[in-house]
Coordinates of C-alpha atoms in Angstrom, one line a residue:
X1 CA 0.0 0.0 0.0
X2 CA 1.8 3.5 -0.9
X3 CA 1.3 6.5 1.2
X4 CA -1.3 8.6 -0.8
X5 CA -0.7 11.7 0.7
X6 CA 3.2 11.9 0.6
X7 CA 2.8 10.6 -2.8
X8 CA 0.3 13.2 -4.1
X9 CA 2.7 16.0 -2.9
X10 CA 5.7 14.4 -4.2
X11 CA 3.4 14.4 -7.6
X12 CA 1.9 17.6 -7.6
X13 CA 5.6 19.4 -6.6
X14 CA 7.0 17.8 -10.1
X15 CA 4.0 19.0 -12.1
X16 CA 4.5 22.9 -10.7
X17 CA 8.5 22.2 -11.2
X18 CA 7.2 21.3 -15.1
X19 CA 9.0 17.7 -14.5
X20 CA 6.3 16.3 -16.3
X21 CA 7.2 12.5 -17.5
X22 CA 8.0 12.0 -13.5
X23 CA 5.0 13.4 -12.2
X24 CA 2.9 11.2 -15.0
X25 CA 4.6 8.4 -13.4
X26 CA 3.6 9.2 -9.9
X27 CA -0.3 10.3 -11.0
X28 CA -0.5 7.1 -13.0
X29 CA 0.5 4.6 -9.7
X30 CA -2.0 7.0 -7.8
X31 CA -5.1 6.6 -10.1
X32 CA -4.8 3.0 -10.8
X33 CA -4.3 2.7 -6.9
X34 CA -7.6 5.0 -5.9
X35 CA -9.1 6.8 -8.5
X36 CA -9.5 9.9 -7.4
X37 CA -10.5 12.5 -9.9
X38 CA -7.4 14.6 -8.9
X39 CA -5.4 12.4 -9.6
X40 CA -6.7 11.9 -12.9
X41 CA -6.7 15.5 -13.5
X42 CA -3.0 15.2 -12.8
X43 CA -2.3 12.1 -15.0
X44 CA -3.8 13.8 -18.2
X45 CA -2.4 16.9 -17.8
X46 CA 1.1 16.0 -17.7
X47 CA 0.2 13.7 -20.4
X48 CA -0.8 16.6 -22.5
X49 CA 2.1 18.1 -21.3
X50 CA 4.8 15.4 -23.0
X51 CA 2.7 15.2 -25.7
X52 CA 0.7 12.2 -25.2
X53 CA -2.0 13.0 -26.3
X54 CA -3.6 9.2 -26.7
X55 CA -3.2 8.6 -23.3
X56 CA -4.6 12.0 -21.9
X57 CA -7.5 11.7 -24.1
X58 CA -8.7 8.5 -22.5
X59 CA -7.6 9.5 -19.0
X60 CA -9.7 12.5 -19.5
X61 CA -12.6 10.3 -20.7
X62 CA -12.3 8.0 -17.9
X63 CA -12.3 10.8 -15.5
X64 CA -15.4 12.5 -16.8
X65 CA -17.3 9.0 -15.9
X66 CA -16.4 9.8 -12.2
X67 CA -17.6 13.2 -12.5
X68 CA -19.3 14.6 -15.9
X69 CA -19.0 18.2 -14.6
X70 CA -15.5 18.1 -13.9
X71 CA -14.8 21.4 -15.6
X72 CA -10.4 21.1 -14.9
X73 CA -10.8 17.5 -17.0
X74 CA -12.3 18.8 -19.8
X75 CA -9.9 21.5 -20.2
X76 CA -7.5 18.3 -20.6
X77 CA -9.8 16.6 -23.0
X78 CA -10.2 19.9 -25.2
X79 CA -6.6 20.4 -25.9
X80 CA -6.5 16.4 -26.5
X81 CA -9.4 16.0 -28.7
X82 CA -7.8 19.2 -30.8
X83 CA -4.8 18.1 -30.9
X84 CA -6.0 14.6 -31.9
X85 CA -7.8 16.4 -34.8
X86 CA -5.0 18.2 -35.8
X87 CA -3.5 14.7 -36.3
X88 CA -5.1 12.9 -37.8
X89 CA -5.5 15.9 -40.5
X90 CA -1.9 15.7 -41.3
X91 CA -2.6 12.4 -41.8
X92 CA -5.9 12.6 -44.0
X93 CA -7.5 10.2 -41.5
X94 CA -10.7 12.2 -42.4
X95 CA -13.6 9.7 -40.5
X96 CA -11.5 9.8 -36.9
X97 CA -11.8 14.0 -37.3
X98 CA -15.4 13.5 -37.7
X99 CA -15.4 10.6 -34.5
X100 CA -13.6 12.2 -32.3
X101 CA -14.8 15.9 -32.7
X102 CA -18.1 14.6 -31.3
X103 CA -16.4 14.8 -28.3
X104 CA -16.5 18.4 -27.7
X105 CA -19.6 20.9 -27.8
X106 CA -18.5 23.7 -30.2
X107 CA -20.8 26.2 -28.0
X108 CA -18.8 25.2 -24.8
X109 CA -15.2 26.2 -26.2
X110 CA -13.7 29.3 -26.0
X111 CA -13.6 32.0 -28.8
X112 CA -10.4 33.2 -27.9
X113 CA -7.8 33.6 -29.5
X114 CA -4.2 32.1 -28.3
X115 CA -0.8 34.0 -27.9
X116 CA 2.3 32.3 -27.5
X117 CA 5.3 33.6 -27.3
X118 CA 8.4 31.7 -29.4
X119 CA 11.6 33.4 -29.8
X120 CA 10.7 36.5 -28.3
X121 CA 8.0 37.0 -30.6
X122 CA 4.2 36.9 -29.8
X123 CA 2.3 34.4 -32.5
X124 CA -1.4 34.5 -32.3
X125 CA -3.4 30.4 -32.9
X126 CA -6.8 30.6 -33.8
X127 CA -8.8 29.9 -30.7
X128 CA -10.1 26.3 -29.3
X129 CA -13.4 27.2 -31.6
X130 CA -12.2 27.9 -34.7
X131 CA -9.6 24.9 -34.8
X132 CA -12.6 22.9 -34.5
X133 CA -14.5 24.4 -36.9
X134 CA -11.4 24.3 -39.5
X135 CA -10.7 20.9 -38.9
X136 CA -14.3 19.4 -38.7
X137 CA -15.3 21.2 -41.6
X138 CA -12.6 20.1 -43.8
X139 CA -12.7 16.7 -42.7
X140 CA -16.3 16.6 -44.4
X141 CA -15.3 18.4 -46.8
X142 CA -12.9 16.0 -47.8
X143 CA -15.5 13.1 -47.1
X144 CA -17.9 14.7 -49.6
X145 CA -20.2 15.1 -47.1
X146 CA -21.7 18.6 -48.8
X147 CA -25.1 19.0 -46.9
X148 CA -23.1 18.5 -43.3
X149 CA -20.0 20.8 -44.1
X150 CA -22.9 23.3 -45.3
X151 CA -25.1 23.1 -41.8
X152 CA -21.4 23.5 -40.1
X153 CA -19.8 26.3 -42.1
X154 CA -23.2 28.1 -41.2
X155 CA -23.0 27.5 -38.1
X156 CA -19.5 28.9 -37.9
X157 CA -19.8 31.7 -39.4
X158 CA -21.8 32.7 -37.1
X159 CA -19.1 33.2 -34.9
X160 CA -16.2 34.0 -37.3
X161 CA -18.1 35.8 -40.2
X162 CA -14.8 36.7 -41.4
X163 CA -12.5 33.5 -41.7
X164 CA -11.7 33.1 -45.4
X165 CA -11.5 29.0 -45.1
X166 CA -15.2 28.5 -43.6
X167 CA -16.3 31.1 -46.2
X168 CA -14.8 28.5 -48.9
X169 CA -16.0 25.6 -47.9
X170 CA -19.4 27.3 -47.5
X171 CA -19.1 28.3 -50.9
X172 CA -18.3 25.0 -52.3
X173 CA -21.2 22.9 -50.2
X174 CA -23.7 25.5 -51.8
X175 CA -22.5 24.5 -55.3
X176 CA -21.9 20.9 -54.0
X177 CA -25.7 20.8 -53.3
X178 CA -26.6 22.7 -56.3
X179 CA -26.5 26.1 -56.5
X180 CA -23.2 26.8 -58.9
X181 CA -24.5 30.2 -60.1
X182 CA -24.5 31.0 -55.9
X183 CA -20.9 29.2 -55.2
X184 CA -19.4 31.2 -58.2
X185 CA -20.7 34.3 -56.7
X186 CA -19.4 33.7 -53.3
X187 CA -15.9 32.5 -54.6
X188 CA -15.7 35.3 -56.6
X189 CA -15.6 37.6 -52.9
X190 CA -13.2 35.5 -51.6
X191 CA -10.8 35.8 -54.2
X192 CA -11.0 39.6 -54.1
X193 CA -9.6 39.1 -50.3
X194 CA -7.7 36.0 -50.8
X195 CA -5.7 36.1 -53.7
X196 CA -4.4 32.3 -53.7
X197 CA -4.6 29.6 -56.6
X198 CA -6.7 27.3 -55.5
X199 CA -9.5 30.1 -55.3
X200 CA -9.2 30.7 -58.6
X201 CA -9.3 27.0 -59.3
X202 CA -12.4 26.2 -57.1
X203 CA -14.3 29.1 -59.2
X204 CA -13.2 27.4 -62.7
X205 CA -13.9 24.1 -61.7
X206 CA -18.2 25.4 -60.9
X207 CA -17.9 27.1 -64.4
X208 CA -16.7 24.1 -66.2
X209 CA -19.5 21.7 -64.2
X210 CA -22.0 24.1 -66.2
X211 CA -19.5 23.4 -69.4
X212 CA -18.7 26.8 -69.6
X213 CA -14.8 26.3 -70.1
X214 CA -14.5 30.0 -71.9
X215 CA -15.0 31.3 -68.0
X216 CA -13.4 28.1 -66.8
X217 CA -10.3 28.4 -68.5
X218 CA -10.3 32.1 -67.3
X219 CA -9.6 31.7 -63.9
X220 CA -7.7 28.4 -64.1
X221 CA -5.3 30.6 -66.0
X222 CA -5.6 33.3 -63.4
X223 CA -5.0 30.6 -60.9
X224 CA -1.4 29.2 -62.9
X225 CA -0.6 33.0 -62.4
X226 CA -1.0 33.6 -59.2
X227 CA 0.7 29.8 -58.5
X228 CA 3.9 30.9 -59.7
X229 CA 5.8 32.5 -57.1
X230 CA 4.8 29.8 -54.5
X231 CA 6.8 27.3 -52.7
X232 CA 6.0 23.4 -53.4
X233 CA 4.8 23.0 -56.4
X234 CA 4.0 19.8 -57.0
X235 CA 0.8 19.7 -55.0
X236 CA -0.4 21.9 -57.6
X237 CA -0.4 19.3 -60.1
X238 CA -4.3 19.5 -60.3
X239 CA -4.4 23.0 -61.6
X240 CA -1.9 22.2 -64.6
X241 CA -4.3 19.2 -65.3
X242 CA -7.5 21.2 -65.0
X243 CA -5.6 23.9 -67.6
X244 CA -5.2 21.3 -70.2
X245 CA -8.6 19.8 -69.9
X246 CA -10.5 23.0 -70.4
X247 CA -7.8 23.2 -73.5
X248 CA -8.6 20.6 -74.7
X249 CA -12.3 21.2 -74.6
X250 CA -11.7 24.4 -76.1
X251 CA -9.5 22.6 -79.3
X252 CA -6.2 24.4 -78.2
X253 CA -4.3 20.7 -77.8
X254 CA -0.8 21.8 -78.5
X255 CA -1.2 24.1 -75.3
X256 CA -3.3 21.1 -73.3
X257 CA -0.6 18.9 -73.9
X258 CA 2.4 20.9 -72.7
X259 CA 0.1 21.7 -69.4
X260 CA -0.6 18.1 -69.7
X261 CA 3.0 17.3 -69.0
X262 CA 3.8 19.8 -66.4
X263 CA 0.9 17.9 -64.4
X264 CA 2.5 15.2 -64.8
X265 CA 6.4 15.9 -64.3
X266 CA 5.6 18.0 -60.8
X267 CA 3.9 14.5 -59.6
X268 CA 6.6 12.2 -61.1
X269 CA 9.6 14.3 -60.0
X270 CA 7.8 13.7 -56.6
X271 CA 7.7 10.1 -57.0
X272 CA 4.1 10.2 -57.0
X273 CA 2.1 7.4 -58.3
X274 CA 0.2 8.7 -61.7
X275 CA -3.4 9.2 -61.6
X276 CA -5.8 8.0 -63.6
X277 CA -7.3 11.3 -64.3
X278 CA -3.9 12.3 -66.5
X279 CA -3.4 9.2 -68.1
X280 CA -7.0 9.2 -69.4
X281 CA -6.4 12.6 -71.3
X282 CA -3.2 11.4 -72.0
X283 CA -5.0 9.2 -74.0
X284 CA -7.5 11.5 -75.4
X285 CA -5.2 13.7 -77.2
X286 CA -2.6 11.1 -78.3
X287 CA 0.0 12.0 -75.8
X288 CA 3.1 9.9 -74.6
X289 CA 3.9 11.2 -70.7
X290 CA 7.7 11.5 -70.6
X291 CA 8.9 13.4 -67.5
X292 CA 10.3 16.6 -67.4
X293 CA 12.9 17.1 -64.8
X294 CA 13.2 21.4 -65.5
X295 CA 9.6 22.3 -64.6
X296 CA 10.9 25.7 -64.2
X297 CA 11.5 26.5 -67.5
X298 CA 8.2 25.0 -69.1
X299 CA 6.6 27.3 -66.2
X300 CA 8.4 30.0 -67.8
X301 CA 7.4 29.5 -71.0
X302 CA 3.7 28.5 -70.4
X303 CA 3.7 32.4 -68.2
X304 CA 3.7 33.9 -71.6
X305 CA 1.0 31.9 -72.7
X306 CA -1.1 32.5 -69.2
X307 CA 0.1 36.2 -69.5
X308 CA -1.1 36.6 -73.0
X309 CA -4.5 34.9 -72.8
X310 CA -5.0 37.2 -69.7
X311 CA -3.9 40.7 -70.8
X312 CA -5.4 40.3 -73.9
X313 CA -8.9 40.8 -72.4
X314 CA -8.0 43.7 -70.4
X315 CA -7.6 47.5 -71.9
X316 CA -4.0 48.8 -71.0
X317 CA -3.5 52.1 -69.1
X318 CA -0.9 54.4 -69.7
X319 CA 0.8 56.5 -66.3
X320 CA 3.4 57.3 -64.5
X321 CA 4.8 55.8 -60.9
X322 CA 3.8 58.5 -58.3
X323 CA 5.4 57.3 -55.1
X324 CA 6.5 54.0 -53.3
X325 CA 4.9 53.4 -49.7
X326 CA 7.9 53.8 -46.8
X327 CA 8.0 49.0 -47.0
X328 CA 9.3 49.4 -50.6
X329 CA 6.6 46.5 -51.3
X330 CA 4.0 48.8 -52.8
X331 CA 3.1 52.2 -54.4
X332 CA 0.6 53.7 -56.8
X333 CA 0.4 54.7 -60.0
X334 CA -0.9 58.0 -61.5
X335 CA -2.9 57.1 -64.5
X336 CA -3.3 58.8 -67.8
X337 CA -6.7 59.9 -66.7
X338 CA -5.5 61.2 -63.6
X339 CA -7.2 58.5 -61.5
X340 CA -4.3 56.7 -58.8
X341 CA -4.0 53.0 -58.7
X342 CA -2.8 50.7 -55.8
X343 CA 0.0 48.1 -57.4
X344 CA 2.4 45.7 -55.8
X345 CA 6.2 45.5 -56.4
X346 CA 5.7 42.1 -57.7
X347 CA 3.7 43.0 -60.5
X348 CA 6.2 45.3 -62.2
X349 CA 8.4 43.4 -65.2
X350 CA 11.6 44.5 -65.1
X351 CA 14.7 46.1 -63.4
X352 CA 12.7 47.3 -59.9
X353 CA 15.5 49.3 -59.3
X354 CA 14.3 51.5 -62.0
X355 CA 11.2 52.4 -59.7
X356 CA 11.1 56.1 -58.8
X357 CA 9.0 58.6 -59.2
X358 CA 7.9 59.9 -62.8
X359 CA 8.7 56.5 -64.2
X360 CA 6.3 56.1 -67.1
X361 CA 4.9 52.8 -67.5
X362 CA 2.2 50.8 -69.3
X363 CA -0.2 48.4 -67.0
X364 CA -3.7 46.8 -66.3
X365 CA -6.2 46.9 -63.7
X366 CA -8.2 44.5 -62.1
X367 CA -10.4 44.1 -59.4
X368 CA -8.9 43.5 -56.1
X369 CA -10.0 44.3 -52.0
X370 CA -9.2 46.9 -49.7
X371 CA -8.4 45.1 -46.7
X372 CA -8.2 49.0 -44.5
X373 CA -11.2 50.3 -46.1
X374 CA -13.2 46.4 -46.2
X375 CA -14.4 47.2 -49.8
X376 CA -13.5 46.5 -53.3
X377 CA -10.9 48.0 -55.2
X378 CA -9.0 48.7 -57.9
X379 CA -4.8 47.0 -58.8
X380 CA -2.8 47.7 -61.2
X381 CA -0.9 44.4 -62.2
X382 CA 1.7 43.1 -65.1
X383 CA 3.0 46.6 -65.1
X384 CA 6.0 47.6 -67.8
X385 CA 8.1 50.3 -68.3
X386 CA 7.3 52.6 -71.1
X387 CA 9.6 51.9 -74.1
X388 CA 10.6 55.6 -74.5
X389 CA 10.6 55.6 -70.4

């Protein structure tokens, strides 16, 4: 028989002195001995605290059978169950999201945001909430499960009628459930504020489910545009695929081919296993899938393609640079008209040494967001120097 009390201090005295694995051996020997909720408590936090998160979930769950109000154990099982979910998302176990989320009660967890401090710098996590939002609703998202994620996006939004993922996946359960005309719509907001690829590709792939691949092939393009200067390319394999379908439905197969091939050579430079998807349009338009190991310069050359088919829609605007913010990462542009235009550095082809003041240049505009006034705007983008500049 051990002596509870003297070993309850001895436990509690590691936990406070953050000597976690010894104090998880101590709680553990007490709880199998009496259990005592304490000592449960104990056992899953430290746990938590060494990161297992297996066994502090079912300590925790065993402990709420003692006492279902125990509100210190399910702080435990909170930051288990999360962390479980976050998981098993890296891990695309999508079913055991949806299983053990049902352990929580969204209502009951906080709406708070965390800060954590990590090399002297303050680093804000999305609150208890909101991970369990992001992570159930992507789970059924992934599952195909459109009328659920819809009830849950709504639901979440709710709370966070501003997060850009919940927005998504909104967007793509109403066209999931059959309203495309409303999921284009809403996609089309989102990529105003959130200016990534796979917008652009969730909007082309609702136009070309109504066979509209003119529109379709529109923002798949603008989506191979805004992909280039981002890291890991090879998990965006589906938008070079998607490019030379709606190619080849719009007869351009010399063009569908070479997209064709990028697809292919980001997943086999991967060592990715080939899906059937490619290999069946592969097929379709006669093509023999070689790898390519320098995506980077088919990239380059398809740019001028993507660039071309882009521009070529859009009037161009004569002006002159009027003054770069204090960051160096932005300025505006003074147009012909007189009217001034936001643009980013990235946009401007050419030396950016040569950007001061005066400059004359040639550019477009398209529609883009204000994120300090919350309202649409007006970029200018794919801006040039003037040739007599």
């Amino acid at each position: 028989m051990i002596d509870i009390e003297k070993e309850r201090k001895k436990a509690i005295d590691l936990r406070k002195s953050r000597q976690y694995g010894e104090a998880r051996e101590i709680f553990q020997k007490l709880w199998e001995e009496i259990n005592d909720k304490w000592d449960g408590w104990g056992l899953a936090l430290c746990c938590n605290q060494v990161k297992d998160f297996d066994a502090a979930y079912e300590t925790s769950k065993s402990v709420l059978e003692i006492d279902p109000e125990f509100q210190y154990i399910k702080q435990q099982l909170t930051r288990s169950v999360l962390q479980k979910m976050k998981d098993y998302d890296n891990k695309g176990m999508w079913d055991a999201i949806i299983k053990i989320s049902d352990n929580l009660v969204a209502n009951e967890l906080s709406t708070k945001d965390i800060i954590i401090n990590k090399n002297g710098k303050n680093i804000t996590l999305p609150s208890d909430r909101k991970t369990w939002y992001q992570k159930k609703s992507k789970a059924l998202e992934k599952l195909k499960r459109w009328d659920d994620c819809l009830e849950l996006t709504r639901k979440a939004l709710n709370d966070f009628p501003h997060e850009i993922w919940l927005k998504r996946r909104k967007a793509i359960s109403i066209g999931k459930t059959g309203d495309v005309e409303k999921a284009i719509e809403d996609l089309k907001e989102i990529s105003l504020q959130k200016t990534d690829w796979f917008i652009h590709r969730d909007i082309a792939v609702f136009y070309a489910y109504n066979e509209d691949y003119e529109k379709a092939l529109d923002y798949i393009i603008d989506g191979c545009l805004v992909s280039i200067n981002q890291p890991d390319p090879g998990f965006r394999w589906e938008l070079y695929y998607d490019a030379a379908l709606y190619l080849q439905k719009k007869g351009n197969i010399q063009m569908s081919e070479k997209h064709l091939l990028l697809s292919y050579s980001l997943r086999d430079n991967e060592g990715w296993k080939t899906p059937q998807d490619i290999s069946a349009l592969a097929n379709e338009i006669g093509l023999s899938l070689e790898s390519i190991e320098d995506t980077k310069a088919l990239t380059k050359e398809l740019r001028s393609f993507w660039e071309k088919h882009k521009f070529s829609k859009l009037p161009k605007h004569t002006g002159k640079i009027k003054t770069m913010l204090p960051n160096g990462k932005a300025g505006f542009i003074t147009s012909e008209n007189g009217k001034d235009f936001y643009f980013k550095i990235f946009s401007f082809n050419g030396n950016r040494k040569r950007i001061v003041s005066g400059l004359g240049v040639e550019f477009f505009v398209q529609e883009s967001f204000d994120r300090v006034k919350n309202e649409k705007a007006f970029q200018a983008v794919n801006i040039t120097p003037k040739k007599d500049a």
